[in-house]
Structures are given as structure tokens and as C-alpha cells.
Short mmCIF file of C-alpha atoms (C1' of nucleotides) in Angstrom, two decimals:
data_model
loop_
_atom_site.label_atom_id
_atom_site.label_comp_id
_atom_site.label_asym_id
_atom_site.label_seq_id
_atom_site.Cartn_x
_atom_site.Cartn_y
_atom_site.Cartn_z
CA MET A 34 1.68 83.18 -15.24
CA SER A 35 -1.28 82.29 -17.39
CA ALA A 36 -1.68 78.95 -19.11
CA SER A 37 -1.04 80.31 -22.55
CA THR A 38 2.08 82.31 -21.76
CA LYS A 39 3.57 79.39 -19.84
CA LEU A 40 2.88 77.11 -22.79
CA SER A 41 4.24 79.49 -25.40
CA ASN A 42 7.31 80.29 -23.30
CA ALA A 43 7.94 76.57 -22.84
CA VAL A 44 7.68 75.99 -26.58
CA LYS A 45 10.03 78.88 -27.37
CA ALA A 46 12.61 77.40 -25.02
CA LEU A 47 12.14 73.87 -26.35
CA CYS A 48 12.46 74.98 -29.98
CA PHE A 49 15.71 76.67 -29.07
CA LEU A 50 17.02 73.58 -27.27
CA SER A 51 16.05 71.51 -30.29
CA GLU A 52 17.90 73.92 -32.58
CA VAL A 53 21.13 73.80 -30.61
CA TYR A 54 20.94 70.11 -29.63
CA PRO A 55 22.91 68.51 -28.00
CA ARG A 56 24.66 71.52 -26.47
CA PRO A 57 23.33 72.47 -23.01
CA LYS A 58 22.02 76.02 -22.80
CA SER A 59 21.74 78.01 -19.58
CA SER A 60 18.60 79.87 -18.58
CA SER A 61 20.30 83.18 -19.36
CA GLU A 62 21.23 82.03 -22.86
CA ILE A 63 17.66 80.86 -23.45
CA SER A 64 16.51 84.19 -22.05
CA ASP A 65 18.65 86.04 -24.60
CA TYR A 66 17.09 84.02 -27.40
CA THR A 67 13.48 84.07 -26.27
CA GLY A 68 13.27 87.41 -24.45
CA VAL A 69 11.74 85.62 -21.46
CA ASN A 70 13.14 86.40 -17.99
CA ALA A 71 15.73 83.80 -16.93
CA SER A 72 14.16 83.21 -13.52
CA LYS A 73 10.78 82.65 -15.11
CA LEU A 74 12.36 80.23 -17.58
CA ARG A 75 13.97 78.20 -14.80
CA LYS A 76 10.55 77.81 -13.19
CA ILE A 77 9.06 76.51 -16.43
CA LEU A 78 12.05 74.35 -17.34
CA SER A 79 12.14 72.73 -13.91
CA MET A 80 8.64 71.42 -14.62
CA LEU A 81 9.78 70.02 -17.95
CA VAL A 82 12.71 68.35 -16.15
CA LYS A 83 10.26 66.58 -13.81
CA GLN A 84 8.48 65.11 -16.85
CA ASN A 85 11.83 64.08 -18.41
CA ILE A 86 11.25 66.33 -21.38
CA VAL A 87 14.52 68.13 -20.72
CA GLU A 88 17.57 67.33 -18.62
CA SER A 89 19.27 69.88 -16.43
CA ILE A 90 22.96 70.03 -15.65
CA LYS A 91 24.15 72.17 -12.77
CA GLY A 92 27.48 73.90 -12.46
CA SER A 93 29.82 75.47 -14.99
CA ALA A 94 29.05 74.69 -18.63
CA GLY A 95 25.74 73.29 -17.44
CA GLY A 96 22.25 74.16 -18.60
CA PHE A 97 19.29 72.42 -20.21
CA ILE A 98 19.24 69.73 -22.90
CA LEU A 99 16.20 68.44 -24.80
CA ARG A 100 15.54 64.79 -23.98
CA LYS A 101 12.58 63.94 -26.19
CA ASP A 102 12.42 63.60 -29.95
CA PRO A 103 10.73 66.77 -31.33
CA LYS A 104 8.95 64.56 -33.87
CA SER A 105 7.07 62.74 -31.13
CA LEU A 106 6.88 65.46 -28.49
CA HIS A 107 3.33 66.79 -28.59
CA LEU A 108 2.05 70.17 -27.51
CA GLN A 109 -0.36 68.45 -25.14
CA GLU A 110 2.52 66.78 -23.32
CA ILE A 111 4.24 70.16 -22.87
CA TYR A 112 0.97 71.73 -21.81
CA CYS A 113 0.32 69.08 -19.15
CA ALA A 114 3.87 69.37 -17.86
CA VAL A 115 3.67 73.12 -17.26
CA GLU A 116 0.03 73.26 -16.15
CA GLU A 117 -0.71 71.91 -12.73
CA GLN A 118 -4.22 73.36 -12.62
CA LYS A 119 -5.96 72.93 -15.97
CA ALA A 120 -5.44 76.09 -17.99
CA PHE A 121 -8.72 76.16 -19.81
CA HIS A 122 -10.54 75.39 -16.61
CA LEU A 123 -13.47 77.74 -16.35
CA ASP A 124 -15.31 78.92 -13.28
CA VAL A 125 -19.01 78.53 -13.17
CA SER A 126 -20.12 78.98 -9.60
CA ASN A 127 -21.16 82.21 -7.91
CA LYS A 128 -19.44 83.22 -4.72
CA ASN A 129 -22.52 84.89 -3.24
CA GLY A 130 -23.99 83.25 -0.20
CA ASN A 131 -27.67 82.99 -1.07
CA ALA A 132 -27.17 80.77 -4.11
CA ALA A 133 -30.43 79.25 -5.32
CA LYS A 134 -30.86 75.50 -5.13
CA ILE A 135 -31.35 75.16 -8.88
CA SER A 136 -27.94 76.77 -9.39
CA SER A 137 -25.94 73.63 -8.71
CA THR A 138 -27.72 71.79 -11.51
CA TYR A 139 -26.64 74.51 -13.96
CA ASN A 140 -23.13 74.47 -12.58
CA GLU A 141 -22.86 70.74 -13.16
CA TYR A 142 -24.05 71.24 -16.72
CA PHE A 143 -21.48 73.95 -17.47
CA LEU A 144 -18.68 72.14 -15.70
CA SER A 145 -19.34 69.17 -17.94
CA LEU A 146 -19.60 71.35 -21.06
CA PHE A 147 -16.34 73.13 -20.30
CA SER A 148 -14.68 69.83 -19.54
CA ASP A 149 -15.77 68.62 -23.01
CA ILE A 150 -14.19 71.72 -24.49
CA GLN A 151 -11.02 71.06 -22.50
CA ILE A 152 -10.83 67.56 -23.97
CA GLU A 153 -11.26 68.88 -27.52
CA ILE A 154 -8.49 71.41 -26.96
CA GLU A 155 -6.13 68.75 -25.65
CA GLU A 156 -6.95 66.51 -28.62
CA LYS A 157 -6.05 69.35 -30.94
CA MET A 158 -2.77 69.85 -29.09
CA ARG A 159 -2.01 66.14 -29.30
CA ARG A 160 -1.93 66.48 -33.08
CA ILE A 161 0.82 69.15 -32.97
CA THR A 162 4.47 68.19 -32.48
CA LEU A 163 7.36 70.40 -31.44
CA ASP A 164 8.99 69.53 -34.76
CA SER A 165 5.99 70.79 -36.74
CA ILE A 166 6.10 74.07 -34.82
CA SER A 167 9.85 74.45 -35.46
CA ARG A 168 9.29 73.92 -39.17
CA GLU A 169 6.40 76.35 -39.25
CA ILE A 170 8.46 78.98 -37.43
CA GLY A 171 11.39 78.35 -39.76
CA ILE A 172 13.87 76.76 -37.41
CA THR A 173 16.11 73.79 -38.14
CA SER A 174 16.12 71.16 -35.44
CA SER A 175 19.47 69.49 -34.76
CA TYR A 176 17.95 66.75 -32.62
CA LYS A 177 19.76 63.43 -33.08
CA MET B 99 -16.65 88.91 -14.54
CA SER B 100 -14.98 86.07 -16.40
CA ALA B 101 -16.20 84.76 -19.73
CA SER B 102 -17.51 81.54 -18.34
CA THR B 103 -19.41 82.96 -15.37
CA LYS B 104 -20.99 85.62 -17.59
CA LEU B 105 -22.08 82.94 -20.03
CA SER B 106 -23.44 80.61 -17.40
CA ASN B 107 -25.22 83.43 -15.57
CA ALA B 108 -26.78 84.56 -18.85
CA VAL B 109 -27.98 81.03 -19.57
CA LYS B 110 -29.43 80.65 -16.08
CA ALA B 111 -31.41 83.87 -16.56
CA LEU B 112 -32.54 82.93 -20.07
CA CYS B 113 -33.69 79.47 -19.01
CA PHE B 114 -35.76 81.11 -16.29
CA LEU B 115 -37.27 83.63 -18.74
CA SER B 116 -38.06 80.76 -21.08
CA GLU B 117 -39.72 78.85 -18.25
CA VAL B 118 -42.00 81.74 -17.24
CA TYR B 119 -42.61 83.08 -20.76
CA PRO B 120 -44.34 85.44 -21.59
CA ARG B 121 -44.44 87.03 -18.13
CA PRO B 122 -41.79 89.74 -17.59
CA LYS B 123 -39.46 89.07 -14.68
CA SER B 124 -37.49 91.75 -12.84
CA SER B 125 -33.78 91.47 -12.10
CA SER B 126 -34.57 90.83 -8.43
CA GLU B 127 -36.93 87.97 -9.28
CA ILE B 128 -34.31 86.46 -11.59
CA SER B 129 -31.79 86.97 -8.81
CA ASP B 130 -33.98 84.99 -6.39
CA TYR B 131 -34.17 82.14 -8.88
CA THR B 132 -30.56 82.07 -10.02
CA GLY B 133 -28.73 83.27 -6.92
CA VAL B 134 -26.90 85.84 -9.05
CA ASN B 135 -26.71 89.43 -7.77
CA ALA B 136 -29.46 91.60 -9.33
CA SER B 137 -27.10 94.40 -10.33
CA LYS B 138 -24.80 91.92 -12.02
CA LEU B 139 -27.79 90.41 -13.81
CA ARG B 140 -28.89 93.79 -15.14
CA LYS B 141 -25.42 94.27 -16.60
CA ILE B 142 -25.60 90.94 -18.39
CA LEU B 143 -29.23 91.30 -19.45
CA SER B 144 -28.66 94.79 -20.87
CA MET B 145 -26.18 93.20 -23.28
CA LEU B 146 -28.75 90.62 -24.30
CA VAL B 147 -31.25 93.43 -24.85
CA LYS B 148 -28.82 95.11 -27.28
CA GLN B 149 -28.72 91.91 -29.32
CA ASN B 150 -32.54 91.61 -29.23
CA ILE B 151 -32.34 88.33 -27.36
CA VAL B 152 -34.47 89.73 -24.56
CA GLU B 153 -36.73 92.77 -24.27
CA SER B 154 -36.70 95.03 -21.24
CA ILE B 155 -39.72 96.89 -19.86
CA LYS B 156 -39.15 99.67 -17.38
CA GLY B 157 -41.54 100.79 -14.69
CA SER B 158 -44.00 98.91 -12.49
CA ALA B 159 -44.75 95.36 -13.55
CA GLY B 160 -41.80 95.64 -15.92
CA GLY B 161 -38.83 93.34 -16.25
CA PHE B 162 -37.24 91.14 -18.92
CA ILE B 163 -38.93 88.94 -21.53
CA LEU B 164 -37.27 86.37 -23.79
CA ARG B 165 -37.51 87.43 -27.43
CA LYS B 166 -35.89 84.52 -29.26
CA ASP B 167 -37.15 80.98 -29.73
CA PRO B 168 -35.14 78.76 -27.34
CA LYS B 169 -35.10 76.10 -30.08
CA SER B 170 -33.04 78.34 -32.37
CA LEU B 171 -31.15 80.40 -29.78
CA HIS B 172 -27.62 79.01 -29.72
CA LEU B 173 -25.07 79.18 -26.95
CA GLN B 174 -22.67 80.87 -29.33
CA GLU B 175 -25.12 83.73 -29.88
CA ILE B 176 -25.45 84.23 -26.12
CA TYR B 177 -21.72 83.99 -25.70
CA CYS B 178 -21.05 86.65 -28.36
CA ALA B 179 -23.68 88.93 -26.86
CA VAL B 180 -22.13 88.94 -23.39
CA GLU B 181 -18.48 88.83 -24.46
CA GLU B 182 -17.05 92.05 -25.84
CA GLN B 183 -13.44 90.82 -25.63
CA LYS B 184 -13.16 87.20 -26.71
CA ALA B 185 -13.37 85.03 -23.63
CA PHE B 186 -11.03 82.30 -24.66
CA HIS B 187 -8.56 84.82 -25.95
CA LEU B 188 -5.16 83.89 -24.71
CA ASP B 189 -2.13 86.06 -24.18
CA VAL B 190 1.09 85.10 -25.77
CA SER B 191 3.41 88.07 -25.66
CA ASN B 192 5.89 88.95 -22.93
CA LYS B 193 5.72 92.36 -21.37
CA ASN B 194 9.47 92.59 -20.82
CA GLY B 195 11.28 95.25 -22.82
CA ASN B 196 14.17 93.30 -24.31
CA ALA B 197 12.03 90.87 -26.27
CA ALA B 198 14.04 88.89 -28.78
CA LYS B 199 13.34 89.41 -32.48
CA ILE B 200 12.43 85.76 -33.03
CA SER B 201 9.73 86.14 -30.39
CA SER B 202 7.19 87.81 -32.64
CA THR B 203 7.27 84.86 -35.04
CA TYR B 204 6.33 82.54 -32.17
CA ASN B 205 3.67 84.93 -30.98
CA GLU B 206 2.07 84.96 -34.41
CA TYR B 207 2.08 81.17 -34.42
CA PHE B 208 0.39 80.89 -31.03
CA LEU B 209 -2.07 83.65 -31.75
CA SER B 210 -3.15 81.75 -34.83
CA LEU B 211 -3.28 78.43 -32.93
CA PHE B 212 -5.38 79.92 -30.13
CA SER B 213 -7.63 81.56 -32.67
CA ASP B 214 -8.19 78.12 -34.26
CA ILE B 215 -9.13 76.79 -30.83
CA GLN B 216 -11.49 79.73 -30.36
CA ILE B 217 -13.24 78.86 -33.62
CA GLU B 218 -13.64 75.22 -32.61
CA ILE B 219 -15.14 76.25 -29.29
CA GLU B 220 -17.61 78.57 -30.96
CA GLU B 221 -18.56 75.83 -33.42
CA LYS B 222 -19.28 73.54 -30.51
CA MET B 223 -21.43 76.23 -28.88
CA ARG B 224 -23.31 76.75 -32.13
CA ARG B 225 -24.57 73.20 -31.87
CA ILE B 226 -26.12 73.80 -28.44
CA THR B 227 -29.51 75.52 -28.12
CA LEU B 228 -31.07 77.11 -25.05
CA ASP B 229 -33.89 74.60 -25.40
CA SER B 230 -31.51 71.64 -25.26
CA ILE B 231 -29.96 73.04 -22.10
CA SER B 232 -33.40 73.54 -20.49
CA ARG B 233 -34.31 69.95 -21.26
CA GLU B 234 -31.02 68.64 -19.94
CA ILE B 235 -31.44 70.66 -16.74
CA GLY B 236 -35.03 69.47 -16.40
CA ILE B 237 -36.93 72.69 -17.02
CA THR B 238 -40.08 73.09 -19.09
CA SER B 239 -39.98 75.99 -21.52
CA SER B 240 -43.23 77.90 -21.94
CA TYR B 241 -41.98 79.78 -24.96
CA LYS B 242 -44.77 80.47 -27.47
"C1'" DT C 213 -49.74 114.47 -12.32
"C1'" DA C 214 -47.51 112.01 -8.55
"C1'" DG C 215 -45.49 108.09 -6.83
"C1'" DA C 216 -43.70 103.65 -7.17
"C1'" DT C 217 -40.97 100.60 -9.66
"C1'" DA C 218 -37.48 98.93 -12.81
"C1'" DT C 219 -33.74 99.32 -16.00
"C1'" DG C 220 -29.07 100.91 -17.30
"C1'" DT C 221 -24.88 102.59 -15.93
"C1'" DT C 222 -21.19 104.15 -12.98
"C1'" DA C 223 -18.49 103.75 -8.99
"C1'" DC C 224 -16.01 101.59 -5.40
"C1'" DA C 225 -13.94 98.67 -2.03
"C1'" DC C 226 -12.03 94.11 -1.78
"C1'" DT C 227 -9.97 90.00 -3.37
"C1'" DA C 228 -7.43 87.19 -6.28
"C1'" DT C 229 -4.33 86.38 -9.83
"C1'" DA C 230 -0.57 87.68 -12.94
"C1'" DT C 231 3.92 89.72 -13.64
"C1'" DG C 232 8.57 90.85 -13.32
"C1'" DT C 233 12.40 90.60 -10.64
"C1'" DA C 234 15.56 89.56 -6.97
"C1'" DA C 235 17.81 86.59 -3.78
"C1'" DC C 236 19.89 82.54 -2.21
"C1'" DA C 237 20.59 77.59 -0.95
"C1'" DA C 238 22.14 73.38 -3.09
"C1'" DA C 239 24.60 71.08 -6.48
"C1'" DT C 240 28.35 70.40 -9.51
"C1'" DA C 241 32.01 71.00 -12.80
"C1'" DA C 242 36.67 72.57 -13.36
"C1'" DT D 48 38.06 75.84 -3.53
"C1'" DT D 49 35.83 78.76 -6.64
"C1'" DA D 50 32.79 79.92 -10.15
"C1'" DT D 51 28.66 78.71 -12.22
"C1'" DT D 52 24.04 77.10 -12.71
"C1'" DT D 53 19.74 75.16 -11.28
"C1'" DG D 54 15.66 75.14 -8.27
"C1'" DT D 55 12.91 77.47 -5.19
"C1'" DT D 56 11.09 81.16 -2.39
"C1'" DA D 57 9.80 85.72 -1.75
"C1'" DC D 58 8.01 90.10 -2.80
"C1'" DA D 59 6.46 94.37 -4.78
"C1'" DT D 60 3.57 95.95 -8.35
"C1'" DA D 61 0.03 95.68 -11.72
"C1'" DT D 62 -4.05 93.88 -13.68
"C1'" DA D 63 -8.38 91.69 -13.58
"C1'" DG D 64 -12.42 89.61 -11.11
"C1'" DT D 65 -16.15 90.09 -7.50
"C1'" DG D 66 -19.85 91.75 -4.93
"C1'" DT D 67 -22.43 95.54 -3.89
"C1'" DA D 68 -24.29 100.13 -3.70
"C1'" DA D 69 -26.06 104.26 -5.67
"C1'" DC D 70 -28.54 106.96 -8.78
"C1'" DA D 71 -30.21 108.99 -13.13
"C1'" DT D 72 -33.60 107.83 -16.48
"C1'" DA D 73 -37.69 105.80 -18.08
"C1'" DT D 74 -42.39 104.21 -17.62
"C1'" DC D 75 -46.40 102.03 -15.71
"C1'" DT D 76 -50.41 102.69 -12.65
"C1'" DA D 77 -53.61 104.91 -9.93
#
DNA sequence: TAGATATGTTACACTATATGTAACAAATAA
DNA sequence: TTATTTGTTACATATAGTGTAACATATCTA
């Protein structure tokens, strides 16, 4: 799964959990709402559980419950939770054997440039809350 | 070839052409310098030719010559020349059939967010010239 | 004009990553 | 004890990236 689909799928699920708070929703219910495969959702949600963004309850009448205030839950926090390897990470090196010596100097330059870009993207995401997305989409959060 | 490797390979080639200006350099000479496969280079350079960033001369003693002042040639211009489909374009939609209705509203939101990010990245690249990269790498441009 | 050289483009095998789905162990509520 | 749900692994398929080769076309030089 790519960075962007993981992030958008996570947000779809979280918006739904915010809407129906505090009722736990199973992966298949979230799948019905979002159109995302339930197994795929469980993979994403299990990462959010590890970061204490949602809680999971096993067994009958179990499911997932949002555990962070949508007003202070930032996109960057969701992004970092679902992205082990940096999503906007960009390759720069050539895989051919006879790489010129000068090449590594360029690679360092681009690695640093792309890392700057990564930081700017994360700063942008830090300014966006789950609540602001919900409102923009036209969903009413029931959190707290 | 990914967006980032295309861009960095293009810049490597252009820095070299700037260094040896106004002598034409063949794809195999550029390959020796950059470590990038000559055939791959020709693919990238032919795109730069179409945007009049470099000129190509066929036949003996031919090759590629830089045709833009490194001081005014921006990274964004190079990036647009080598990227037909936007590099930092990010997928958002699910390919499963039973997509929920609400899903398209989210997809529009993320498409617009990622397009904002794209614009910010291009703005950042517009502030970086080929000349500034050369100097940072430690290369002396012979342009003009 | 002939031959050598270089670009521009297409093709292809190989690898890696993404995608969608299924299966099942472990946990837990009823 | 049984049904349900998460969490994880596995896998087949599809899509995209990589490295290289081949060759038609153009053009310079002798």
C-alpha cells in the first residue's frame, strides 16, 4: 500500500469512528462505510492502536474506538503512525555498478533536498486536524 | 524511472554540461561522468532537448550542449521537462468495486491536499538554480 | 559518396512494489 | 463453550521501476 492510500484510508476510518463515537465499530462495518477492504483496514488500524490513537476491543460487540480528540489529532500524527518507512522518501542513487565517484556528492545533495521537502510536507500536515477534515467533508463528530 | 531519480540524473548531466560548456558531450561521455546508463541518459536528455534546455547534435563529434544559463535555469523547469505525469502525484482512490458513496468526497479532499503539497514542492524547486547546485556540489560552471 | 558516430526511440527481461483477498491463531465477550 | 473480532501471515496477481540492448535515422568528416 502506498503512503497516500494508507493515509487517506486511515483518515476515512478515523472520521467514521469520530462520527459514531463512542460506539465501537468492527472492521467490516468500517469497510461498509469506507469501501476499503476489512483486512486492509485491520492492518492500518492495528498501527493506530500501537500509537494509542484508537483502542481495539476483541470479541463480540467489539471493534475500534477513537481515543484521541479530533480537535488535537493532527494529520502528521496519523501519517507517522501508518508510515514505517517515510512515504515521501525519494530514491536518488543508481543501482548500476560502475557509479562515478562524483555521484555520491550529488546523491547527498538530493537526499538533503528531498529531506527538506519531507519536513515541509510534515509541517503542512501538522497544521491539519482530523476535526478540520471532518468539517470540510461535512461530517459531524460525536467525540466527547 | 521514478520522479526523483529522473530529476537527479538530469541535474547530474546538466551540471556536467555546464562544467564543460560549450563543448558537446555524448551520452557515453556523460555516462562515464555520472555513472548513469547512456541509453537512460539519452531518454532523459531528449526530453530536455524538447524544452530547449539542451541542444543535441547528431553525427561525429556531436553530443549535447547546455542551452540555458545555469543562473536562471530552475530545478522546477528541469523537473517539469522530465516529468510527464506529476512525480509527487499521490493516489487516493481504492480499486475495489464496492466503494462507498462517501468515499469520493474524501478522495476529492485528499486530491486537493496533495495538489497543494505539489504546488509547495514546485515553489521550493523554483527557488533553486542549476548554478546554485553546481556551487554547492563544488563544480565550476564554464557557461558563457 | 562512404563510413563512422551519435541521437531518439522501442523493446525486453528482470526486479521490486502495490493490491486485493483469504486464512487462521489468539483473545474475549456473552 | 461458542460466536465474534482483532492481529498477523501468506499468496496470487497486477503494476511500475530498472538496466540494457538494438536499431532506424540523422549528420559530420574525410
